[in-house]
Every structure is written in structure tokens, then in C-alpha cells.
Amino acid sequence: GVGVVATGAGMLAMSARRTEPVGARMGAAAEEAGARNIVSAIILDIRAWDTMGEITVLVVLTLGVTSLVFLRRRSYRIEPSEHAPAERTHWLAATLPRGQRALAFEVAARLTFHTVLVLSVFLLIIGHSRVGGGFAGGIVAGLAITVRYLAGGRNELAAAVPVHAGVLMGAGLTLSAGTALIGLLFGRAALEMLATDVHLPLVGHLHVSTGLLFDLGVYVCVIGMVQDVLRGLGAELDRQIDAEEAA
């Protein structure tokens, strides 16, 4: 019994913290970066290169996974199904066969879609000073797009996001990587965020940072990844099933 107690005490003594916690310094680092949100300061300024690498890996993985599903050459647009109307004259036009439609779900999805998108943009903008950011805003927008796809199939997905997923992911990576050049143009380090305070007549005091551009690139990348996954693992599989049933 004494040996067990002595061993436990020794293990606790060896695992004791000897260095000063860095949590107290995070607040000062966030203020130096011009941010009030410590998490955003870490993602966008202190460890911006890690974030850049993470979104690059996520984009490559998304393209790799969805490419395994496509048994033919990727099309630039999502092909409409044979059940899609030739011309939509009203906002509740049918996008699925009659037996597969859930009218209440379609109405709720279309009514709340733009509101959720506005919420995602709000999370993107306030992420530098409050809870939010590009990842959070992109996930919220991706959920709205996913609900549209679940409500109306691949035709609804094409209507919700008419831009190709590859264009979105490429534009997001370009915007985030291009933010690194802004610091170099002003003699700063790469990906060093620049911030300034401006006063607009109607808006009032506004804190502007290049971190918002970097976060915007992350936001667009996340939306593109969600769209590509839905297109590859959902819309393309639906097209293949329809083709097999037609054959």
C-alpha cells in the first residue's frame, strides 16, 4: 500500500506544471492583432499558416473523395433530372417526383434559406471581435444548402448555388493566399494582418482588418466544399440511379 501511494505521488510530482501558462498572454496577443476574439486571433494571425494549410488540405481531400464517385468526366454544371420543369414560373415549382415530395419541408427550406445565409454572413463579419468567423459562417451556409438539397434534390441544389464548386474553392484559396501578399507590399511579414479604424457617416466607427479577407476566403472554401460533397455524394449518385432506372 505504501509503495502504491509513493508511486502515485511520484507520478503526480513529475506531471506538475513547471512553466508559466500561456493563457494569460493570449489576451495581449489578440489585442496586438486588433481582435477581441482570442480564437479568431489564433486562427487568423498567430497561426495563420496553419489555417492556410488546413483549408488547402480540406480542399484537396474534398476533390479527391468526390472524384472517386464520378465514373465519367466531371460536368461543369449539375445536370437536371427528367422531373425538373422546363421553366419555373413560380417559386414552389416541383423538383422531385410527386411521390417523393414533402411540401412542408420544401416551403420551410426555401423560406429560411436566405435568412440563414444572412446569419452566416453576420457570423463571418463579427468573427474578429465576437464568436463566429469564416469556418462557423461557412458551416451555417453549408447547412442551409444541404437543407435545400434534401428538400428538392439536385435541381434545388443547382438553383441554390449556381456557381461551380471548383470555382468557389479556387476563389477562396486564392483570396486567403493573396492576403499574405498584402503584408509584403507594406514591408511586413507574410500573412501579418493589417488593421485600421475608420469612421463612416452612416455606419459609424468601424474596425477594418485584412483578416476579414482571409476569413472570407475560408468562408467561400467551406461553401465550395459542402457543395462539392453534395454534388458528388448526392447529386451524382442520384443521376446514376436515374440513369440505371431509365435503362
mmCIF file of C-alpha atoms in Angstrom:
data_model
loop_
_atom_site.group_PDB
_atom_site.id
_atom_site.type_symbol
_atom_site.label_atom_id
_atom_site.label_comp_id
_atom_site.label_asym_id
_atom_site.label_seq_id
_atom_site.Cartn_x
_atom_site.Cartn_y
_atom_site.Cartn_z
ATOM 1 C CA GLY A 1 0.000 0.000 0.000
ATOM 2 C CA VAL A 2 2.797 2.395 0.872
ATOM 3 C CA GLY A 3 4.541 1.632 -2.422
ATOM 4 C CA VAL A 4 1.398 2.382 -4.432
ATOM 5 C CA VAL A 5 0.925 5.692 -2.644
ATOM 6 C CA ALA A 6 4.577 6.611 -3.147
ATOM 7 C CA THR A 7 4.388 5.706 -6.843
ATOM 8 C CA GLY A 8 1.231 7.775 -7.315
ATOM 9 C CA ALA A 9 2.777 10.739 -5.521
ATOM 10 C CA GLY A 10 5.868 10.485 -7.699
ATOM 11 C CA MET A 11 3.804 10.409 -10.881
ATOM 12 C CA LEU A 12 1.825 13.437 -9.764
ATOM 13 C CA ALA A 13 5.022 15.287 -8.899
ATOM 14 C CA MET A 14 6.523 14.536 -12.313
ATOM 15 C CA SER A 15 3.394 15.748 -14.103
ATOM 16 C CA ALA A 16 3.250 19.021 -12.183
ATOM 17 C CA ARG A 17 3.243 22.166 -14.317
ATOM 18 C CA ARG A 18 6.570 23.955 -14.169
ATOM 19 C CA THR A 19 6.209 26.509 -16.923
ATOM 20 C CA GLU A 20 4.086 29.622 -16.878
ATOM 21 C CA PRO A 21 0.649 29.160 -18.539
ATOM 22 C CA VAL A 22 0.369 30.928 -21.886
ATOM 23 C CA GLY A 23 -3.343 31.605 -21.499
ATOM 24 C CA ALA A 24 -2.677 34.955 -19.867
ATOM 25 C CA ARG A 25 -0.644 36.063 -22.881
ATOM 26 C CA MET A 26 -3.360 35.215 -25.391
ATOM 27 C CA GLY A 27 -5.331 38.327 -24.498
ATOM 28 C CA ALA A 28 -2.351 40.571 -25.203
ATOM 29 C CA ALA A 29 -1.697 38.747 -28.487
ATOM 30 C CA ALA A 30 -5.319 39.253 -29.526
ATOM 31 C CA GLU A 31 -5.148 42.976 -28.749
ATOM 32 C CA GLU A 32 -1.910 43.263 -30.719
ATOM 33 C CA ALA A 33 -3.634 41.598 -33.681
ATOM 34 C CA GLY A 34 -6.514 44.048 -33.384
ATOM 35 C CA ALA A 35 -9.036 41.372 -32.396
ATOM 36 C CA ARG A 36 -11.294 40.894 -29.412
ATOM 37 C CA ASN A 37 -11.883 37.204 -30.076
ATOM 38 C CA ILE A 38 -8.878 35.163 -28.934
ATOM 39 C CA VAL A 39 -9.849 32.183 -31.091
ATOM 40 C CA SER A 40 -10.042 34.341 -34.217
ATOM 41 C CA ALA A 41 -6.707 35.928 -33.349
ATOM 42 C CA ILE A 42 -5.108 32.481 -33.139
ATOM 43 C CA ILE A 43 -6.656 31.262 -36.395
ATOM 44 C CA LEU A 44 -6.158 34.406 -38.465
ATOM 45 C CA ASP A 45 -2.966 35.943 -37.092
ATOM 46 C CA ILE A 46 -0.920 33.855 -34.673
ATOM 47 C CA ARG A 47 -1.297 30.566 -36.571
ATOM 48 C CA ALA A 48 -2.482 31.828 -39.942
ATOM 49 C CA TRP A 49 -0.133 29.490 -41.822
ATOM 50 C CA ASP A 50 -1.687 26.503 -40.050
ATOM 51 C CA THR A 51 -5.136 27.686 -41.099
ATOM 52 C CA MET A 52 -3.929 28.161 -44.667
ATOM 53 C CA GLY A 53 -2.572 24.624 -44.700
ATOM 54 C CA GLU A 54 -5.760 23.214 -43.197
ATOM 55 C CA ILE A 55 -8.097 24.696 -45.807
ATOM 56 C CA THR A 56 -5.715 23.583 -48.567
ATOM 57 C CA VAL A 57 -5.743 20.010 -47.271
ATOM 58 C CA LEU A 58 -9.533 20.081 -46.911
ATOM 59 C CA VAL A 59 -9.963 21.281 -50.496
ATOM 60 C CA VAL A 60 -7.621 18.584 -51.832
ATOM 61 C CA LEU A 61 -9.386 15.883 -49.805
ATOM 62 C CA THR A 62 -12.790 17.072 -50.982
ATOM 63 C CA LEU A 63 -11.718 16.959 -54.617
ATOM 64 C CA GLY A 64 -10.166 13.531 -54.102
ATOM 65 C CA VAL A 65 -13.179 11.980 -52.401
ATOM 66 C CA THR A 66 -15.718 13.352 -54.853
ATOM 67 C CA SER A 67 -13.542 12.399 -57.826
ATOM 68 C CA LEU A 68 -13.794 8.754 -56.766
ATOM 69 C CA VAL A 69 -17.565 8.942 -57.177
ATOM 70 C CA PHE A 70 -17.538 10.402 -60.672
ATOM 71 C CA LEU A 71 -17.203 7.482 -63.089
ATOM 72 C CA ARG A 72 -17.160 9.877 -66.017
ATOM 73 C CA ARG A 73 -15.771 13.297 -66.762
ATOM 74 C CA ARG A 74 -16.921 15.981 -64.368
ATOM 75 C CA SER A 75 -19.546 18.279 -65.790
ATOM 76 C CA TYR A 76 -19.363 21.992 -65.120
ATOM 77 C CA ARG A 77 -22.996 22.194 -64.051
ATOM 78 C CA ILE A 78 -25.302 19.899 -62.138
ATOM 79 C CA GLU A 79 -27.440 18.095 -64.677
ATOM 80 C CA PRO A 80 -31.180 18.488 -64.061
ATOM 81 C CA SER A 81 -33.320 15.416 -63.687
ATOM 82 C CA GLU A 82 -36.062 14.496 -66.099
ATOM 83 C CA HIS A 83 -38.631 15.517 -63.477
ATOM 84 C CA ALA A 84 -37.408 19.120 -63.416
ATOM 85 C CA PRO A 85 -39.739 21.643 -65.080
ATOM 86 C CA ALA A 86 -38.560 23.215 -68.321
ATOM 87 C CA GLU A 87 -39.285 26.702 -66.989
ATOM 88 C CA ARG A 88 -40.016 27.632 -63.395
ATOM 89 C CA THR A 89 -42.804 30.177 -63.351
ATOM 90 C CA HIS A 90 -43.345 30.177 -59.591
ATOM 91 C CA TRP A 91 -41.158 29.690 -56.557
ATOM 92 C CA LEU A 92 -42.732 26.377 -55.471
ATOM 93 C CA ALA A 93 -42.283 24.539 -58.756
ATOM 94 C CA ALA A 94 -41.854 20.767 -58.424
ATOM 95 C CA THR A 95 -38.255 19.498 -58.432
ATOM 96 C CA LEU A 96 -38.914 15.904 -57.331
ATOM 97 C CA PRO A 97 -41.372 13.231 -58.461
ATOM 98 C CA ARG A 98 -44.785 13.607 -56.867
ATOM 99 C CA GLY A 99 -44.363 10.573 -54.642
ATOM 100 C CA GLN A 100 -41.080 11.873 -53.173
ATOM 101 C CA ARG A 101 -42.104 15.453 -52.401
ATOM 102 C CA ALA A 102 -42.547 16.815 -48.891
ATOM 103 C CA LEU A 103 -44.351 20.082 -49.458
ATOM 104 C CA ALA A 104 -43.992 21.432 -45.915
ATOM 105 C CA PHE A 105 -40.255 20.685 -45.957
ATOM 106 C CA GLU A 106 -39.820 22.426 -49.319
ATOM 107 C CA VAL A 107 -41.662 25.531 -48.128
ATOM 108 C CA ALA A 108 -39.661 25.713 -44.885
ATOM 109 C CA ALA A 109 -36.359 25.173 -46.701
ATOM 110 C CA ARG A 110 -36.984 27.922 -49.233
ATOM 111 C CA LEU A 111 -38.395 30.405 -46.732
ATOM 112 C CA THR A 112 -35.487 30.081 -44.308
ATOM 113 C CA PHE A 113 -32.679 29.714 -46.864
ATOM 114 C CA HIS A 114 -31.836 33.387 -47.375
ATOM 115 C CA THR A 115 -32.291 34.195 -43.687
ATOM 116 C CA VAL A 116 -29.736 31.541 -42.746
ATOM 117 C CA LEU A 117 -27.359 32.881 -45.405
ATOM 118 C CA VAL A 118 -27.623 36.360 -43.882
ATOM 119 C CA LEU A 119 -26.861 34.822 -40.476
ATOM 120 C CA SER A 120 -23.774 33.122 -41.930
ATOM 121 C CA VAL A 121 -22.523 36.431 -43.348
ATOM 122 C CA PHE A 122 -23.148 38.065 -39.962
ATOM 123 C CA LEU A 123 -21.047 35.374 -38.254
ATOM 124 C CA LEU A 124 -18.313 35.959 -40.827
ATOM 125 C CA ILE A 125 -18.183 39.711 -40.246
ATOM 126 C CA ILE A 126 -18.286 39.696 -36.435
ATOM 127 C CA GLY A 127 -15.828 36.805 -36.108
ATOM 128 C CA HIS A 128 -12.903 39.154 -35.486
ATOM 129 C CA SER A 129 -14.453 40.575 -32.329
ATOM 130 C CA ARG A 130 -17.088 38.050 -31.222
ATOM 131 C CA VAL A 131 -17.984 34.394 -31.598
ATOM 132 C CA GLY A 132 -18.041 33.491 -35.285
ATOM 133 C CA GLY A 133 -15.649 33.517 -38.210
ATOM 134 C CA GLY A 134 -15.191 32.026 -41.649
ATOM 135 C CA PHE A 135 -15.441 28.402 -40.572
ATOM 136 C CA ALA A 136 -18.567 28.981 -38.478
ATOM 137 C CA GLY A 137 -20.240 31.113 -41.126
ATOM 138 C CA GLY A 138 -19.344 28.665 -43.889
ATOM 139 C CA ILE A 139 -20.760 25.725 -41.941
ATOM 140 C CA VAL A 140 -24.022 27.601 -41.318
ATOM 141 C CA ALA A 141 -24.288 28.439 -45.026
ATOM 142 C CA GLY A 142 -23.450 24.825 -45.870
ATOM 143 C CA LEU A 143 -26.269 23.607 -43.634
ATOM 144 C CA ALA A 144 -28.697 25.883 -45.476
ATOM 145 C CA ILE A 145 -27.521 24.491 -48.822
ATOM 146 C CA THR A 146 -27.806 20.925 -47.509
ATOM 147 C CA VAL A 147 -31.400 21.514 -46.420
ATOM 148 C CA ARG A 148 -32.221 22.851 -49.890
ATOM 149 C CA TYR A 149 -30.755 19.700 -51.445
ATOM 150 C CA LEU A 150 -32.657 17.410 -49.080
ATOM 151 C CA ALA A 151 -35.868 19.278 -49.859
ATOM 152 C CA GLY A 152 -35.641 19.316 -53.646
ATOM 153 C CA GLY A 153 -32.837 17.095 -54.867
ATOM 154 C CA ARG A 154 -30.089 18.047 -57.276
ATOM 155 C CA ASN A 155 -32.251 20.549 -59.143
ATOM 156 C CA GLU A 156 -32.742 22.515 -55.936
ATOM 157 C CA LEU A 157 -29.004 22.310 -55.247
ATOM 158 C CA ALA A 158 -28.233 23.777 -58.665
ATOM 159 C CA ALA A 159 -30.717 26.585 -58.046
ATOM 160 C CA ALA A 160 -29.370 27.338 -54.559
ATOM 161 C CA VAL A 161 -25.693 27.524 -55.621
ATOM 162 C CA PRO A 162 -25.425 28.245 -59.361
ATOM 163 C CA VAL A 163 -21.636 28.696 -59.141
ATOM 164 C CA HIS A 164 -19.424 25.650 -59.710
ATOM 165 C CA ALA A 165 -17.852 24.202 -56.552
ATOM 166 C CA GLY A 166 -14.365 24.259 -58.078
ATOM 167 C CA VAL A 167 -14.694 27.977 -58.756
ATOM 168 C CA LEU A 168 -15.701 28.626 -55.146
ATOM 169 C CA MET A 169 -12.860 26.576 -53.669
ATOM 170 C CA GLY A 170 -10.316 28.091 -56.055
ATOM 171 C CA ALA A 171 -11.511 31.621 -55.351
ATOM 172 C CA GLY A 172 -11.410 31.013 -51.602
ATOM 173 C CA LEU A 173 -7.867 29.645 -51.677
ATOM 174 C CA THR A 174 -6.740 32.491 -53.931
ATOM 175 C CA LEU A 175 -8.263 35.094 -51.629
ATOM 176 C CA SER A 176 -6.730 33.581 -48.495
ATOM 177 C CA ALA A 177 -3.319 33.129 -50.117
ATOM 178 C CA GLY A 178 -3.459 36.597 -51.648
ATOM 179 C CA THR A 179 -3.886 38.077 -48.189
ATOM 180 C CA ALA A 180 -0.290 37.048 -47.494
ATOM 181 C CA LEU A 181 0.897 39.402 -50.233
ATOM 182 C CA ILE A 182 -0.780 42.409 -48.635
ATOM 183 C CA GLY A 183 1.643 42.355 -45.719
ATOM 184 C CA LEU A 184 4.627 42.002 -48.064
ATOM 185 C CA LEU A 185 3.510 45.055 -50.043
ATOM 186 C CA PHE A 186 3.734 47.158 -46.871
ATOM 187 C CA GLY A 187 7.057 45.723 -45.733
ATOM 188 C CA ARG A 188 5.500 43.365 -43.197
ATOM 189 C CA ALA A 189 5.732 39.611 -42.820
ATOM 190 C CA ALA A 190 3.607 37.297 -44.935
ATOM 191 C CA LEU A 191 0.097 36.820 -43.539
ATOM 192 C CA GLU A 192 0.670 39.583 -40.992
ATOM 193 C CA MET A 193 -2.756 41.123 -40.631
ATOM 194 C CA LEU A 194 -3.097 44.870 -41.022
ATOM 195 C CA ALA A 195 -5.829 46.714 -39.144
ATOM 196 C CA THR A 196 -7.137 50.252 -39.030
ATOM 197 C CA ASP A 197 -10.102 52.161 -37.631
ATOM 198 C CA VAL A 198 -12.330 54.166 -39.948
ATOM 199 C CA HIS A 199 -15.417 56.270 -39.408
ATOM 200 C CA LEU A 200 -18.245 56.024 -41.927
ATOM 201 C CA PRO A 201 -21.085 58.574 -41.999
ATOM 202 C CA LEU A 202 -23.949 56.089 -41.746
ATOM 203 C CA VAL A 203 -22.213 53.141 -40.090
ATOM 204 C CA GLY A 204 -20.088 54.974 -37.548
ATOM 205 C CA HIS A 205 -16.872 53.615 -36.058
ATOM 206 C CA LEU A 206 -15.642 50.534 -37.900
ATOM 207 C CA HIS A 207 -12.597 48.360 -37.254
ATOM 208 C CA VAL A 208 -11.256 47.028 -40.572
ATOM 209 C CA SER A 209 -8.645 44.275 -40.812
ATOM 210 C CA THR A 210 -7.150 42.248 -43.633
ATOM 211 C CA GLY A 211 -8.037 39.246 -41.506
ATOM 212 C CA LEU A 212 -11.590 39.665 -42.805
ATOM 213 C CA LEU A 213 -10.331 38.975 -46.343
ATOM 214 C CA PHE A 214 -8.529 35.864 -45.128
ATOM 215 C CA ASP A 215 -11.650 34.759 -43.270
ATOM 216 C CA LEU A 216 -13.755 35.445 -46.363
ATOM 217 C CA GLY A 217 -11.556 33.043 -48.308
ATOM 218 C CA VAL A 218 -12.120 30.382 -45.643
ATOM 219 C CA TYR A 219 -15.870 31.058 -45.795
ATOM 220 C CA VAL A 220 -16.007 30.617 -49.576
ATOM 221 C CA CYS A 221 -13.852 27.466 -49.394
ATOM 222 C CA VAL A 222 -16.189 25.838 -46.874
ATOM 223 C CA ILE A 223 -19.238 26.594 -49.037
ATOM 224 C CA GLY A 224 -17.467 25.162 -52.087
ATOM 225 C CA MET A 225 -16.503 22.004 -50.187
ATOM 226 C CA VAL A 226 -20.058 21.454 -48.962
ATOM 227 C CA GLN A 227 -21.419 21.951 -52.462
ATOM 228 C CA ASP A 228 -18.873 19.562 -53.986
ATOM 229 C CA VAL A 229 -19.631 16.856 -51.415
ATOM 230 C CA LEU A 230 -23.376 17.219 -52.018
ATOM 231 C CA ARG A 231 -22.775 17.205 -55.748
ATOM 232 C CA GLY A 232 -20.510 14.156 -55.703
ATOM 233 C CA LEU A 233 -22.072 12.044 -52.961
ATOM 234 C CA GLY A 234 -25.647 13.162 -53.584
ATOM 235 C CA ALA A 235 -26.495 14.704 -56.939
ATOM 236 C CA GLU A 236 -24.182 12.485 -58.988
ATOM 237 C CA LEU A 237 -25.413 9.332 -57.285
ATOM 238 C CA ASP A 238 -28.994 10.460 -57.934
ATOM 239 C CA ARG A 239 -28.142 10.912 -61.609
ATOM 240 C CA GLN A 240 -26.594 7.451 -61.796
ATOM 241 C CA ILE A 241 -29.642 5.877 -60.125
ATOM 242 C CA ASP A 242 -31.983 7.675 -62.534
ATOM 243 C CA ALA A 243 -29.877 6.504 -65.474
ATOM 244 C CA GLU A 244 -29.975 2.893 -64.269
ATOM 245 C CA GLU A 245 -33.740 3.025 -63.745
ATOM 246 C CA ALA A 246 -34.263 4.528 -67.196
ATOM 247 C CA ALA A 247 -32.142 1.787 -68.771
#
